[in-house]
mmCIF file of C-alpha atoms and ligand atoms in Angstrom:
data_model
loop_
_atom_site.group_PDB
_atom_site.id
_atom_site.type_symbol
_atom_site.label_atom_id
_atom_site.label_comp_id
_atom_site.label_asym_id
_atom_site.label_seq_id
_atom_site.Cartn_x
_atom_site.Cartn_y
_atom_site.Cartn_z
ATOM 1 C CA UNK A 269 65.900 95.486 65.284
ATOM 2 C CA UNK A 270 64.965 93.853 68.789
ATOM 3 C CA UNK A 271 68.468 92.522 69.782
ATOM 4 C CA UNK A 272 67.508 88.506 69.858
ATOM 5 C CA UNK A 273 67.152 89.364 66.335
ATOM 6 C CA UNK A 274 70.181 91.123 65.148
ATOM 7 C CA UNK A 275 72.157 88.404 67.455
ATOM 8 C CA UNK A 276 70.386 85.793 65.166
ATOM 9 C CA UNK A 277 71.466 87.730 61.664
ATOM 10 C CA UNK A 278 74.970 88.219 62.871
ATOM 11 C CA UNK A 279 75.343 84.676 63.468
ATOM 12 C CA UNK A 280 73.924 83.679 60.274
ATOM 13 C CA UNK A 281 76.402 85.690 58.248
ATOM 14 C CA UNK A 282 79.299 85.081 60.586
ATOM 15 C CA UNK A 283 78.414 80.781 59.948
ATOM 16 C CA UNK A 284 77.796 82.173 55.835
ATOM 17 C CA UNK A 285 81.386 83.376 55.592
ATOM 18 C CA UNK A 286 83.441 81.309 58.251
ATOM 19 C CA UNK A 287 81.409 78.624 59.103
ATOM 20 C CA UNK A 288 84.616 76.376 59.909
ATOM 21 C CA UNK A 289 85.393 78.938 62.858
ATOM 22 C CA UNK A 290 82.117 79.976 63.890
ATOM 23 C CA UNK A 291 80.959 76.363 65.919
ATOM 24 C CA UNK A 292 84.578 75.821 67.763
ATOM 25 C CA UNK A 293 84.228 79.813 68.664
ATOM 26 C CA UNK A 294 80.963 79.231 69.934
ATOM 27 C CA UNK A 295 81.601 76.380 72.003
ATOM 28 C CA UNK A 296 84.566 78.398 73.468
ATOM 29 C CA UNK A 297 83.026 81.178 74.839
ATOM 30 C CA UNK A 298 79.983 79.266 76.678
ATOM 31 C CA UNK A 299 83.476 77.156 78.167
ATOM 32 C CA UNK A 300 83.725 77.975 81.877
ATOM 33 C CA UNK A 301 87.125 77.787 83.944
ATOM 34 C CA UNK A 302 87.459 77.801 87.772
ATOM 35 C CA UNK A 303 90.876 78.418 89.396
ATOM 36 C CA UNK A 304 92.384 78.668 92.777
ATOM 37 C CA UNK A 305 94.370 81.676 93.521
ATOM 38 C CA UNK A 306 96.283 81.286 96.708
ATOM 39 C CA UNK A 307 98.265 83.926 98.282
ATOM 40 C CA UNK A 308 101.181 85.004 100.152
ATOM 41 C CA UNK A 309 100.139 87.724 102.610
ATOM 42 C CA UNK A 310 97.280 87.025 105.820
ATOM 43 C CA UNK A 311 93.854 87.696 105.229
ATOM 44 C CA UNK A 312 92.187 90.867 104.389
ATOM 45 C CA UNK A 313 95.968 92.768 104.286
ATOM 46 C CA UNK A 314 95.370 96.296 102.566
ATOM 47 C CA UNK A 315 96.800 96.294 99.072
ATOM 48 C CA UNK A 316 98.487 92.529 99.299
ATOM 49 C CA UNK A 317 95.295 90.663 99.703
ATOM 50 C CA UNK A 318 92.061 93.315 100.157
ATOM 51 C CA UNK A 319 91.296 97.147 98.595
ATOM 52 C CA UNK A 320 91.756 98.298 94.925
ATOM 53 C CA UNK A 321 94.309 96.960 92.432
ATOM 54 C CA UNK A 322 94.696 94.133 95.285
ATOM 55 C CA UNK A 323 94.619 89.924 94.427
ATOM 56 C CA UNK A 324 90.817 89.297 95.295
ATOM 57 C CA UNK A 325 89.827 92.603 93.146
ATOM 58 C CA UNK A 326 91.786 91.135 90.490
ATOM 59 C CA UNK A 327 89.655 87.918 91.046
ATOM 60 C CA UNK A 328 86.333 89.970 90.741
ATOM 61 C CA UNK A 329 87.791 92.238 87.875
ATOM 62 C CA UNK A 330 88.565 89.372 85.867
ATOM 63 C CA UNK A 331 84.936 87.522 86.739
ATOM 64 C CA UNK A 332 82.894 90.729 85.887
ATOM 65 C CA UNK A 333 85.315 91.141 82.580
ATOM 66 C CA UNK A 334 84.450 87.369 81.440
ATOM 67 C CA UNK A 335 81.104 87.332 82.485
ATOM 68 C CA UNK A 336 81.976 84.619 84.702
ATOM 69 C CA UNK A 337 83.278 82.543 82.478
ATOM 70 C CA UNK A 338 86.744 82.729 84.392
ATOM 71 C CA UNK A 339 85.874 82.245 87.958
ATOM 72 C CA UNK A 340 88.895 82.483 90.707
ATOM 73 C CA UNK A 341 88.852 81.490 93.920
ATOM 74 C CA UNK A 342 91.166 83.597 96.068
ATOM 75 C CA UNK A 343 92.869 81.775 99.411
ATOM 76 C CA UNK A 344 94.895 83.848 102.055
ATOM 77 C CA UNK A 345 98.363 82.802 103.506
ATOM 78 C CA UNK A 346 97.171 79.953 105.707
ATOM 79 C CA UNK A 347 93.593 79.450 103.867
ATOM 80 C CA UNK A 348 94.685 76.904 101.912
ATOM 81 C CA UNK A 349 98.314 76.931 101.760
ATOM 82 C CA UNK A 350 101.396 78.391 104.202
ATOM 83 C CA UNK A 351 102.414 81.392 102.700
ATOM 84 C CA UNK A 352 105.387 80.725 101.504
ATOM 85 C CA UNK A 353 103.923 77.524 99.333
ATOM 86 C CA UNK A 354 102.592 79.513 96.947
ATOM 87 C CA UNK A 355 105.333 78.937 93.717
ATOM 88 C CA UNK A 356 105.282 74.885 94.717
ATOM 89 C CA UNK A 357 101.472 75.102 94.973
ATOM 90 C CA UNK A 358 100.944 76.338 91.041
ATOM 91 C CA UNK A 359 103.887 73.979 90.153
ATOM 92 C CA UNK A 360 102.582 71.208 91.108
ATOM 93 C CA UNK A 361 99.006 71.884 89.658
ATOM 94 C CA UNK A 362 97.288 72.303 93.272
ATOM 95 C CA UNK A 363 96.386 75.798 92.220
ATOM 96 C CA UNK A 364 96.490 77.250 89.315
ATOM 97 C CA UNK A 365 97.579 81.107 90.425
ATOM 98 C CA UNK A 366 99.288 82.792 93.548
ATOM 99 C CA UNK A 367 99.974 86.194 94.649
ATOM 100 C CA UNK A 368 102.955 87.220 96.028
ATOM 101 C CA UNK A 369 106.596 88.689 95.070
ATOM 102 C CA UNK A 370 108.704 86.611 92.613
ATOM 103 C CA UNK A 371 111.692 87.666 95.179
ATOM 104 C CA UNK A 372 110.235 84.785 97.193
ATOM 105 C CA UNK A 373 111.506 82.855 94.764
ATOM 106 C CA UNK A 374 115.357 83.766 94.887
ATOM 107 C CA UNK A 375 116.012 80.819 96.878
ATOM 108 C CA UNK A 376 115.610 78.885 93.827
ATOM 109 C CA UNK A 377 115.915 80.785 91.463
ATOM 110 C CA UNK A 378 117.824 83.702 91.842
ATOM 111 C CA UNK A 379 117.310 85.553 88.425
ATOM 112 C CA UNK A 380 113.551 85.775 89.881
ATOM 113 C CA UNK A 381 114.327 88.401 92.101
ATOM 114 C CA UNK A 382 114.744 91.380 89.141
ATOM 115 C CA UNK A 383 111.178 90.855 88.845
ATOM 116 C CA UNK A 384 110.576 92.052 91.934
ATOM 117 C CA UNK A 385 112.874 94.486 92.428
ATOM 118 C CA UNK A 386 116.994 94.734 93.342
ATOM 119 C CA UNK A 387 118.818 97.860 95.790
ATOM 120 C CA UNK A 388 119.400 100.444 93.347
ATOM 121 C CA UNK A 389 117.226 99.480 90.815
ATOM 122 C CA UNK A 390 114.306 100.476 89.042
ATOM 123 C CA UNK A 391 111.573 103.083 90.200
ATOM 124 C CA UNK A 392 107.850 102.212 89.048
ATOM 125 C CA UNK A 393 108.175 104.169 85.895
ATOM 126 C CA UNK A 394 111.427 102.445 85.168
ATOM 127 C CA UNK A 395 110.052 98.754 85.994
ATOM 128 C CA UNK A 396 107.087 98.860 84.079
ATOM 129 C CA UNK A 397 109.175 100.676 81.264
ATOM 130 C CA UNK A 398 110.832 97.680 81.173
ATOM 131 C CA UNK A 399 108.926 94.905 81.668
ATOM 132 C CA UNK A 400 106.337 95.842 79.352
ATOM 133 C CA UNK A 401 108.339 97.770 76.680
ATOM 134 C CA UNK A 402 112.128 97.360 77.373
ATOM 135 C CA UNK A 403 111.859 93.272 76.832
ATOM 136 C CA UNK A 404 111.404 92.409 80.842
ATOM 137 C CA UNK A 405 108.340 90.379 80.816
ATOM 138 C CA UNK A 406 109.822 88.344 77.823
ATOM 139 C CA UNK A 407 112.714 87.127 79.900
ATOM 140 C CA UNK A 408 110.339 86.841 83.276
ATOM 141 C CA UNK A 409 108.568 84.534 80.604
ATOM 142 C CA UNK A 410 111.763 82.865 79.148
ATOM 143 C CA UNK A 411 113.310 82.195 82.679
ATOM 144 C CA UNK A 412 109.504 80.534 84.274
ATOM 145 C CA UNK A 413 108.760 78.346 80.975
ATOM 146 C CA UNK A 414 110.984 75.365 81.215
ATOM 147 C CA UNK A 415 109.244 75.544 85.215
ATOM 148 C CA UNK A 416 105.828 75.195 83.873
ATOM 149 C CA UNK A 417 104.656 78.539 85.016
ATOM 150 C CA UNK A 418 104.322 82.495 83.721
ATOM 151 C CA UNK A 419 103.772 84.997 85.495
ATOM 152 C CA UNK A 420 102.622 89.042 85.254
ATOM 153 C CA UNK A 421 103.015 92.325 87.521
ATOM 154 C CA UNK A 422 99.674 92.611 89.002
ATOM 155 C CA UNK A 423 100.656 95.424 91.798
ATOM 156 C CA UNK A 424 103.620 97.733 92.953
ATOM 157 C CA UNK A 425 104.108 99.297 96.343
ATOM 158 C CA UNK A 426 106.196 102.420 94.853
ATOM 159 C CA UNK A 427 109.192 103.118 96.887
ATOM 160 C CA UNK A 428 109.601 101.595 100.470
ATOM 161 C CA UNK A 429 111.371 103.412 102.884
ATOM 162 C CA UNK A 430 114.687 102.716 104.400
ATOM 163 C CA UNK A 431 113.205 102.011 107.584
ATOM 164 C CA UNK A 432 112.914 102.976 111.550
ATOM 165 C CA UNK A 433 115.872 102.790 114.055
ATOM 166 C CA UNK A 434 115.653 103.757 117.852
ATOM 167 C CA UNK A 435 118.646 105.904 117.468
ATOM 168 C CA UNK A 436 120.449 108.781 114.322
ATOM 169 C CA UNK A 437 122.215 106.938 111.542
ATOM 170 C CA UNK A 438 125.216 109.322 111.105
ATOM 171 C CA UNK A 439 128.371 107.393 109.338
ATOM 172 C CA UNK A 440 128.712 103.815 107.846
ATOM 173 C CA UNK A 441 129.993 103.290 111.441
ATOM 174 C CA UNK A 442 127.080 104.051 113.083
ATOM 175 C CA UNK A 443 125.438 100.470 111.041
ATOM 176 C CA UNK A 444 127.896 98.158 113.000
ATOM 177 C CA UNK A 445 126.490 95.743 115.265
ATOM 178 C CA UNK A 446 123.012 97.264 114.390
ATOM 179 C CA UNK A 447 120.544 94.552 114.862
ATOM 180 C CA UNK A 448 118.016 94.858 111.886
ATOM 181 C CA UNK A 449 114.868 93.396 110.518
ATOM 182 C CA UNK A 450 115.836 92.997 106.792
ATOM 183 C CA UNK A 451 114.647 90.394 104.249
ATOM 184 C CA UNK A 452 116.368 89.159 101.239
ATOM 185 C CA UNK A 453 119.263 90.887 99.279
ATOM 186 C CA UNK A 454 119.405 94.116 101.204
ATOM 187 C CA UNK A 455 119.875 91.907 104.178
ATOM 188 C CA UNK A 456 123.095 90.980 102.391
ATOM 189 C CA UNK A 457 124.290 94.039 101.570
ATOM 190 C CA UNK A 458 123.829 95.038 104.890
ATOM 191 C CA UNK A 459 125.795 92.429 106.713
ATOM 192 C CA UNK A 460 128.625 93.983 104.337
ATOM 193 C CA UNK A 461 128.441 96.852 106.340
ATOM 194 C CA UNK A 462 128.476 94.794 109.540
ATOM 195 C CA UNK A 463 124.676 95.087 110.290
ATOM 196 C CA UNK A 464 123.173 91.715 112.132
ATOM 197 C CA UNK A 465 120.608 90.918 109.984
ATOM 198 C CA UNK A 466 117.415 89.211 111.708
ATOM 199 C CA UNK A 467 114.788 87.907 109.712
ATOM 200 C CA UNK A 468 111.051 88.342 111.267
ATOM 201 C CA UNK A 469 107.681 87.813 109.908
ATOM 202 C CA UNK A 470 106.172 91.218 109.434
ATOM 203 C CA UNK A 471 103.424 90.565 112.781
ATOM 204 C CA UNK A 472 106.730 90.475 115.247
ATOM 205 C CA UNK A 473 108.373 93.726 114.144
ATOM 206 C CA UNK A 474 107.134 95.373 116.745
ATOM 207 C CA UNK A 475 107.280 93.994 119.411
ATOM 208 C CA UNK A 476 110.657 92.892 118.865
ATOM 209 C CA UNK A 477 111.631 96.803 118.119
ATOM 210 C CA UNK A 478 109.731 98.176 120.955
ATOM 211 C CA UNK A 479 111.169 95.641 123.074
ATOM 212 C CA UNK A 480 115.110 96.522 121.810
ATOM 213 C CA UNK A 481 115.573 93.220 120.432
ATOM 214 C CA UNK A 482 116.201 94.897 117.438
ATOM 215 C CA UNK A 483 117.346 98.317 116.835
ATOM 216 C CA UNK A 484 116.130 99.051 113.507
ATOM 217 C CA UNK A 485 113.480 97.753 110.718
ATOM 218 C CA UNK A 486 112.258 97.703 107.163
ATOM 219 C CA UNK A 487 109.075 96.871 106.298
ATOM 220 C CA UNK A 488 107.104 98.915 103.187
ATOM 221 C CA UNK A 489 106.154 102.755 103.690
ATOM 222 C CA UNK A 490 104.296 104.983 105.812
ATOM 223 C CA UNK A 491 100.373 102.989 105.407
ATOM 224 C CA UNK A 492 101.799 99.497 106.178
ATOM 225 C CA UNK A 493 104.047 100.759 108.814
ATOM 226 C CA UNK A 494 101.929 102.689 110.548
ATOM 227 C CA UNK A 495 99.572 99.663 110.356
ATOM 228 C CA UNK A 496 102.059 97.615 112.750
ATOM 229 C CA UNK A 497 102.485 100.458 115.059
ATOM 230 C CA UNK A 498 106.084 100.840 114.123
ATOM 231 C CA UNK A 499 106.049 104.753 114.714
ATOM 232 C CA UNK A 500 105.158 103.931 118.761
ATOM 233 C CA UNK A 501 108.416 101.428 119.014
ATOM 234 C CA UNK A 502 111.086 104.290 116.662
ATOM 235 C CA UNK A 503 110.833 107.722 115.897
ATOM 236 C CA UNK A 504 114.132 107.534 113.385
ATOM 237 C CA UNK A 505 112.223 107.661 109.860
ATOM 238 C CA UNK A 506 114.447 107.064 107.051
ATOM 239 C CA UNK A 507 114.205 107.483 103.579
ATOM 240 C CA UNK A 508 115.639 106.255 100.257
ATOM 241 C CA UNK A 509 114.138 103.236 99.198
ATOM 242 C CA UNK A 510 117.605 102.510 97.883
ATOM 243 C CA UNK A 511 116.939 98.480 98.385
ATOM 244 C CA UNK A 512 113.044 98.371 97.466
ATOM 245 C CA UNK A 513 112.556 101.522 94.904
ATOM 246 C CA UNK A 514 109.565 100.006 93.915
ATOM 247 C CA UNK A 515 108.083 96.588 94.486
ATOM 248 C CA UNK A 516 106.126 94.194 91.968
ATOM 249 C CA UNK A 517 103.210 91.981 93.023
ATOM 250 C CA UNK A 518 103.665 88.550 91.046
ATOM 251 C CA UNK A 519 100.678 87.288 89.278
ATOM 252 C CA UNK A 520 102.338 84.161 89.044
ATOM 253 C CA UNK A 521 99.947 81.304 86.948
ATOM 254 C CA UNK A 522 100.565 77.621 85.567
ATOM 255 C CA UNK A 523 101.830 77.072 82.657
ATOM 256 C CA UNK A 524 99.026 74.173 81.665
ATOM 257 C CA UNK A 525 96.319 76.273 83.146
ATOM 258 C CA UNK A 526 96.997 79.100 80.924
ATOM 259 C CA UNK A 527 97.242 77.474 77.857
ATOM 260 C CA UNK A 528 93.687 75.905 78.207
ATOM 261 C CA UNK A 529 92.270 79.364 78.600
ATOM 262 C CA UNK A 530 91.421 80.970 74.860
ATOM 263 C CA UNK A 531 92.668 83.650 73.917
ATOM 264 C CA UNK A 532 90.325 86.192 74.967
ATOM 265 C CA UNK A 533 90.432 84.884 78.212
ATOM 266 C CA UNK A 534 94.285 85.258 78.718
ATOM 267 C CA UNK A 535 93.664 88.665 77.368
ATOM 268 C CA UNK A 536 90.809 89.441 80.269
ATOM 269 C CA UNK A 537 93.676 87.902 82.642
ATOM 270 C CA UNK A 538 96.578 90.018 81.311
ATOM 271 C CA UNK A 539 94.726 93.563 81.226
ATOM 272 C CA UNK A 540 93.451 92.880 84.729
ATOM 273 C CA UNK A 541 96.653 92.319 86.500
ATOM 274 C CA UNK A 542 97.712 95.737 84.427
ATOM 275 C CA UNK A 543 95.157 97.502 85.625
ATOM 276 C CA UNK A 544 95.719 96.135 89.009
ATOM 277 C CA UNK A 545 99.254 97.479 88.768
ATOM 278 C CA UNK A 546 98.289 100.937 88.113
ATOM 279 C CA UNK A 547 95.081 100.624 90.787
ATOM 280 C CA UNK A 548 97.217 99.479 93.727
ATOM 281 C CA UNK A 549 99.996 101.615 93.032
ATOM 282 C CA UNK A 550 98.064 105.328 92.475
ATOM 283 C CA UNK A 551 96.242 103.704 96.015
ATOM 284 C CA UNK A 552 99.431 103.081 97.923
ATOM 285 C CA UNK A 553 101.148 106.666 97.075
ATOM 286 C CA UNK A 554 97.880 108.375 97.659
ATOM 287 C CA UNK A 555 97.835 106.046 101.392
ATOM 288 C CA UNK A 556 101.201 106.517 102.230
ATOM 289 C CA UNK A 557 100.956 110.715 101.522
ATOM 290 C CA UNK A 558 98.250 110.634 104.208
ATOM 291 C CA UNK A 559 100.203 108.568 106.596
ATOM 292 C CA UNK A 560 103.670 110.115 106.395
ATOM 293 C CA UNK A 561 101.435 113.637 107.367
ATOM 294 C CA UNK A 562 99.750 112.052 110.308
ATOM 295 C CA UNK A 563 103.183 110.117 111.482
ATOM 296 C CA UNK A 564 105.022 113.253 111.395
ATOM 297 C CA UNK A 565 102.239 115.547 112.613
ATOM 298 C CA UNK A 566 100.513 113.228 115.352
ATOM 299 C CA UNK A 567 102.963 110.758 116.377
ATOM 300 C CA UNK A 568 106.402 112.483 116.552
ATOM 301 C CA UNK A 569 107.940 111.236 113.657
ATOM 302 C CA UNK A 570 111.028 112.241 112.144
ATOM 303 C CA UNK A 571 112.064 111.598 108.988
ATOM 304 C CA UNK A 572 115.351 111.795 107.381
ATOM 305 C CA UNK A 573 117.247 111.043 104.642
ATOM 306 C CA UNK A 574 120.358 108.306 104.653
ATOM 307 C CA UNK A 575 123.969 110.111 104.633
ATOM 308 C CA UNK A 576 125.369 110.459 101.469
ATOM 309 C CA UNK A 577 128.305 108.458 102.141
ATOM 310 C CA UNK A 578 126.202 105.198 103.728
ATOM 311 C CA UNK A 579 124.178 105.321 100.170
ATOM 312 C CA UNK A 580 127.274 105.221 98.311
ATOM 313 C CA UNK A 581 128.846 102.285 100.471
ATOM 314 C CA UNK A 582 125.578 100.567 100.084
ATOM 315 C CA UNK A 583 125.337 101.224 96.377
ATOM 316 C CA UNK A 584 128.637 99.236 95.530
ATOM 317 C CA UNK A 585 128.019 96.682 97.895
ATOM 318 C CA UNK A 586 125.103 96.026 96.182
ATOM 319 C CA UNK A 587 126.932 95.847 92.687
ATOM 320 C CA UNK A 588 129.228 93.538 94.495
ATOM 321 C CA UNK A 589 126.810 91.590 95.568
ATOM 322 C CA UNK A 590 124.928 91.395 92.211
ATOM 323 C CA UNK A 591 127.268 90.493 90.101
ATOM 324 C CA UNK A 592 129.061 88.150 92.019
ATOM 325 C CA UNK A 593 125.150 86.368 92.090
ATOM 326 C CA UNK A 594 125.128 86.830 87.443
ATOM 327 C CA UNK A 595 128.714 85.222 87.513
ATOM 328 C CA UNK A 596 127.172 81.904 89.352
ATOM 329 C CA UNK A 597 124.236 81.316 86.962
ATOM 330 C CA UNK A 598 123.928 82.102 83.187
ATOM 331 C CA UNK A 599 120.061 82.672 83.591
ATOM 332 C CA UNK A 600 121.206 85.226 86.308
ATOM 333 C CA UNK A 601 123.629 86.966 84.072
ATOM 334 C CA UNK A 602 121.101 87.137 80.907
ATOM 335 C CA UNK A 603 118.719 89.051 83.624
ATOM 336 C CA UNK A 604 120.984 90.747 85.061
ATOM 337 C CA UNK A 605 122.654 92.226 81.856
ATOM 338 C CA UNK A 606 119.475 93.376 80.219
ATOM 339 C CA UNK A 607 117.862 94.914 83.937
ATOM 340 C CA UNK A 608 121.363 96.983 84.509
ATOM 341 C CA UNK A 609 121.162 97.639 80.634
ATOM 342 C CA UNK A 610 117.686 99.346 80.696
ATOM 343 C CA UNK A 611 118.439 101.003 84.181
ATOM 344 C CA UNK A 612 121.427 102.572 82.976
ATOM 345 C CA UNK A 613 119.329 103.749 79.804
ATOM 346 C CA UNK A 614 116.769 104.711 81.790
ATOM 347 C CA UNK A 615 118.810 106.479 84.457
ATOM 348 C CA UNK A 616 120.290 108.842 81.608
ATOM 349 C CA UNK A 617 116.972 109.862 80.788
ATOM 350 C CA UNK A 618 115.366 110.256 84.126
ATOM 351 C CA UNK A 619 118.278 112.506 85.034
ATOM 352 C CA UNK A 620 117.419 114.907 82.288
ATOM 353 C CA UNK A 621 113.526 113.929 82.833
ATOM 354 C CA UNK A 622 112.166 113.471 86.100
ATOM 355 C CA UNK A 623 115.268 114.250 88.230
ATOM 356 C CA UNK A 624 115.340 118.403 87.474
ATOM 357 C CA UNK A 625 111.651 118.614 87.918
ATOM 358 C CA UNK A 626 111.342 117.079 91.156
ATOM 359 C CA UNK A 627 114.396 118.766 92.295
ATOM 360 C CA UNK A 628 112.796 121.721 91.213
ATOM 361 C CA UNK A 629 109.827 121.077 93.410
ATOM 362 C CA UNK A 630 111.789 120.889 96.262
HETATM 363 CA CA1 CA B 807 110.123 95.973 102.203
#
């Protein structure tokens, strides 16, 4: 049967036995949508903006998926919007999507941070465990609704690295006075510990390290470091990612503009940001094992791994510092309660899981 033809007899039966559905269906699917997406990083930045599992290949994935039905327009920090606009942007109806990390958000909404990630929290196994099967992405949902907006992980760095610093760490000690590029909550935790905390814009890490103006920096892992040059201002490598141990992209989308989509089209949507999760995130640990090798091997490197005792200080600062945020908002503390719940669950397990194998590998 020439397919024109078996198209035709489909139809036919579909209209004999549901005729009611069939006409609305079909005028659905021929229904084309075009959105803006705007985004928080600069243009053509490796894994934020450009390269697999990245915003503009979630654009294409999601045109090629519809068959163009769902067309997106992707915009660069500064394209459209300053990067930073990006939450106001899709509130407001200017756009209907942005890119970027709901931690952005904190300032107004602190509970948004847990869905990006929080010092001592959840490794990529653990945060996708629980936002799409321990109950997270309902409560990202419940807390963005009454905003207008929803939102979905569309990426993950993995685990960030503590950072680069000019000179050893050695004792808690050795953090006072410390002048340190830090964003968001770990730049709290660190002031604890007597750290001054300077915010910079990722492009004037460098030169402010290589200059002295700071004496130590965070910024992702061993790609995007390497990227800003940050191994030719500090040879002091440090690992844990105790404050970022992984890090979620937000897909974050108006409320309004979703629910004119149909449903297959929200499903097209929600798959692609999934897969975009996975994409980026196999990309960035298979990036960042290349670069640690040529940072170490070529550029003098040396890594090491935080003192015992300064992880333990900064792990109940942290708590501190958490909890004191839950006790201030009751959106907070439902967040809060069911992250720490599903970490410590997940923790237990890990330890007998994960844990002896990779200390096995060692
Ligand atoms: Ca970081």
């Amino acid at each position: 049967m020439k397919r024109r033809d078996f198209l035709k007899t489909a139809s036919t039966s579909i209209a004999g036995t549901g005729a009611v559905l069939a006409a609305p269906a079909v005028a659905r699917a021929q229904e084309t949508f075009s959105f803006k997406m705007t985004n928080a990083y600069p243009p053509n930045a490796p894994f934020y903006v450009s390269g697999p599992g990245s915003p503009t290949d979630f654009c294409k994935k999601v045109e090629v998926m519809s068959g163009g039905r769902l067309k997106i327009q992707h915009f660069a920090a500064g394209e459209l919007i300053p990067a930073l606009e990006g939450f106001d942007a899709v509130q407001s109806g200017t756009v209907e999507m942005n890119a970027a990390n709901a931690y952005f958000w904190a300032g107004k909404i602190f509970a948004a941070q847990y869905f990006t990630t929080v010092p001592f929290g959840l490794n990529f196994q653990g945060m996708n465990a629980w936002l799409y099967s321990g109950g997270g992405l309902e409560l990202w949902h419940e807390l963005y609704k009454p905003l207008g907006l929803v939102a979905f992980p569309m990426g993950n760095t993995g685990v960030q690295m503590t950072g680069w610093f000019r000179k050893p760490i050695n004792s808690v000690e050795d953090f006072k006075g410390l002048k340190m590029r830090i964003p968001g909550l770990a730049g709290k935790v660190y002031k604890e510990l007597g750290v001054d905390v300077k915010l910079l814009p990722g492009g004037e890490i460098f030169p402010a390290l290589e200059r002295g103006v700071i004496d130590a920096a965070e910024f992702v892992g061993p790609f995007q470091d390497r990227r800003l040059g940050l191994q030719n201002a500090a040879k002091y490598y440090y690992t844990t990612g105790w404050h970022e141990p992984s890090n979620v992209t937000e897909l974050l989308i108006s409320l309004n503009a979703w629910e004119k989509l149909p449903k297959d089209l929200q499903e097209i949507v929600k798959v692609a940001a999934m897969a975009c999760n996975l994409e980026s995130h196999c990309w960035s640990e298979a990036n960042n094992a290349d670069a640690l090798v040529d940072l170490v091997k070529n550029h003098g490197v040396q890594t090491n791994v935080l003192p015992k005792e300064i992880v333990a200080k900064l792990r109940s600062v942290t708590f501190g510092v958490l909890e004191a945020e839950a006790a201030k908002d009751p959106r907070t503390k439902k967040v809060h309660d069911a992250f720490m719940a599903f970490r410590e669950k997940h923790r237990s397990w890990s330890s007998i899981s994960e844990k002896p194998y990779h200390d096995d590998l060692a």
